[in-house]
């Protein structure tokens, strides 16, 4: 991983947008700092398109798309997207309503089995706002030992579900997209870019294991300094890393991007 000073102006100027993770990246211990929120507004004012891509629930995506300076909010690890369309909010689910209902029923029975064997791991407190996955809280309110988290993921796989692990959660899902493929699909749909140019012209900023697909797929990738806790689990590391962690690191990356766009980097 290189320092932000290594970002060239040429690379910064090719970008038309920025895709970023929330927890551990924009959010600092789950909260939005003034510094990070200001960085979001500065990024938007520069004319770049802003896209949040998070493992958090679709219900959060709806609020983000309404209230934050965003062009698109992708939630549940690439499964669902929200955008403003005039005064209305548009929801895009990757599958039709009957497929969604069938998947929800099947997922509910898988989660019942998991909960019977993993009563020590609580469900996350944001499941009511979810459409496509059920999420266990492995590090948000308490620390679950890593081997136990691995057991949970293996058990879910044995029942036919996929899992994604973020800095705080394990998501259990029947969706076929990962954060990168889902994000690229929604970028194409929302902005009319083909997938090749989406991967070349949107930078990605993240921090942990569920960002790995995006670190692999996008050409210009950044992480905040706390990514170092996850390096052993990441098959592909981001190209650039900030010195500071979480929201402060996000603001540092935004500053480097804007300096690069102005040609002063
Ligand atoms: Mg994160």
Short mmCIF file of N, CA, C and O in Angstrom, two decimals, residues 1 165 206-213 215-216 223 226-238:
data_model
loop_
_atom_site.label_atom_id
_atom_site.label_comp_id
_atom_site.label_asym_id
_atom_site.label_seq_id
_atom_site.Cartn_x
_atom_site.Cartn_y
_atom_site.Cartn_z
N UNK A 1 0.85 -1.19 0.00
CA UNK A 1 0.00 0.00 0.00
C UNK A 1 0.89 1.25 0.00
O UNK A 1 1.86 1.30 0.73
N UNK A 165 -18.23 -10.63 6.12
CA UNK A 165 -17.82 -10.14 7.43
C UNK A 165 -17.33 -8.71 7.31
O UNK A 165 -16.46 -8.42 6.49
N UNK A 206 -12.45 2.09 1.51
CA UNK A 206 -13.01 1.14 2.47
C UNK A 206 -12.06 0.86 3.63
O UNK A 206 -11.05 1.54 3.79
N UNK A 207 -12.42 -0.17 4.42
CA UNK A 207 -11.58 -0.44 5.60
C UNK A 207 -11.45 -1.90 6.01
O UNK A 207 -10.59 -2.21 6.85
N UNK A 208 -12.30 -2.81 5.50
CA UNK A 208 -12.21 -4.15 6.13
C UNK A 208 -12.58 -5.26 5.17
O UNK A 208 -12.65 -5.07 3.95
N UNK A 209 -12.80 -6.46 5.73
CA UNK A 209 -12.90 -7.68 4.92
C UNK A 209 -14.04 -7.63 3.90
O UNK A 209 -13.89 -8.15 2.79
N UNK A 210 -15.18 -7.02 4.25
CA UNK A 210 -16.26 -7.02 3.25
C UNK A 210 -16.00 -6.00 2.13
O UNK A 210 -16.79 -5.90 1.20
N UNK A 211 -14.88 -5.31 2.20
CA UNK A 211 -14.48 -4.42 1.10
C UNK A 211 -13.50 -5.10 0.14
O UNK A 211 -13.07 -4.49 -0.84
N UNK A 212 -13.15 -6.35 0.43
CA UNK A 212 -12.11 -7.00 -0.37
C UNK A 212 -12.48 -7.06 -1.87
O UNK A 212 -11.64 -6.80 -2.73
N UNK A 213 -13.74 -7.41 -2.15
CA UNK A 213 -14.15 -7.51 -3.56
C UNK A 213 -13.95 -6.17 -4.26
O UNK A 213 -13.51 -6.11 -5.41
N UNK A 215 -11.79 -3.77 -3.31
CA UNK A 215 -10.34 -3.52 -3.44
C UNK A 215 -9.78 -4.26 -4.66
O UNK A 215 -8.85 -3.79 -5.30
N UNK A 216 -10.35 -5.44 -4.95
CA UNK A 216 -9.88 -6.20 -6.11
C UNK A 216 -10.39 -5.62 -7.42
O UNK A 216 -9.69 -5.64 -8.43
N UNK A 223 -7.73 2.87 1.40
CA UNK A 223 -8.25 2.43 2.69
C UNK A 223 -7.83 3.41 3.75
O UNK A 223 -6.81 4.09 3.62
N UNK A 226 -7.06 2.02 9.65
CA UNK A 226 -7.49 0.85 10.42
C UNK A 226 -7.62 -0.41 9.58
O UNK A 226 -7.85 -1.49 10.11
N UNK A 227 -7.43 -0.31 8.26
CA UNK A 227 -7.41 -1.51 7.41
C UNK A 227 -6.29 -2.45 7.85
O UNK A 227 -6.37 -3.66 7.60
N UNK A 228 -5.28 -1.91 8.51
CA UNK A 228 -4.14 -2.76 8.89
C UNK A 228 -4.56 -3.90 9.80
O UNK A 228 -3.93 -4.95 9.81
N UNK A 229 -5.65 -3.72 10.56
CA UNK A 229 -6.14 -4.81 11.42
C UNK A 229 -6.66 -5.98 10.60
O UNK A 229 -6.86 -7.08 11.11
N UNK A 230 -6.95 -5.74 9.31
CA UNK A 230 -7.60 -6.76 8.48
C UNK A 230 -6.68 -7.35 7.42
O UNK A 230 -7.11 -8.18 6.63
N UNK A 231 -5.42 -6.90 7.39
CA UNK A 231 -4.58 -7.26 6.25
C UNK A 231 -4.43 -8.76 6.07
O UNK A 231 -4.39 -9.26 4.95
N UNK A 232 -4.39 -9.52 7.18
CA UNK A 232 -4.22 -10.97 7.04
C UNK A 232 -5.42 -11.62 6.36
O UNK A 232 -5.32 -12.68 5.77
N UNK A 233 -6.58 -10.99 6.48
CA UNK A 233 -7.80 -11.57 5.87
C UNK A 233 -8.06 -11.06 4.46
O UNK A 233 -8.98 -11.53 3.81
N UNK A 234 -7.28 -10.09 4.03
CA UNK A 234 -7.53 -9.50 2.71
C UNK A 234 -6.63 -10.15 1.66
O UNK A 234 -5.41 -10.06 1.74
N UNK A 235 -7.25 -10.78 0.67
CA UNK A 235 -6.47 -11.36 -0.43
C UNK A 235 -5.89 -10.26 -1.30
O UNK A 235 -4.85 -10.43 -1.92
N UNK A 236 -6.57 -9.13 -1.35
CA UNK A 236 -6.14 -8.03 -2.20
C UNK A 236 -6.13 -6.76 -1.36
O UNK A 236 -7.14 -6.43 -0.74
N UNK A 237 -5.00 -6.07 -1.30
CA UNK A 237 -4.93 -4.86 -0.49
C UNK A 237 -5.24 -3.64 -1.36
O UNK A 237 -5.03 -3.66 -2.57
N UNK A 238 -5.72 -2.56 -0.74
CA UNK A 238 -5.95 -1.33 -1.51
C UNK A 238 -4.62 -0.73 -1.95
O UNK A 238 -3.58 -1.03 -1.37
#
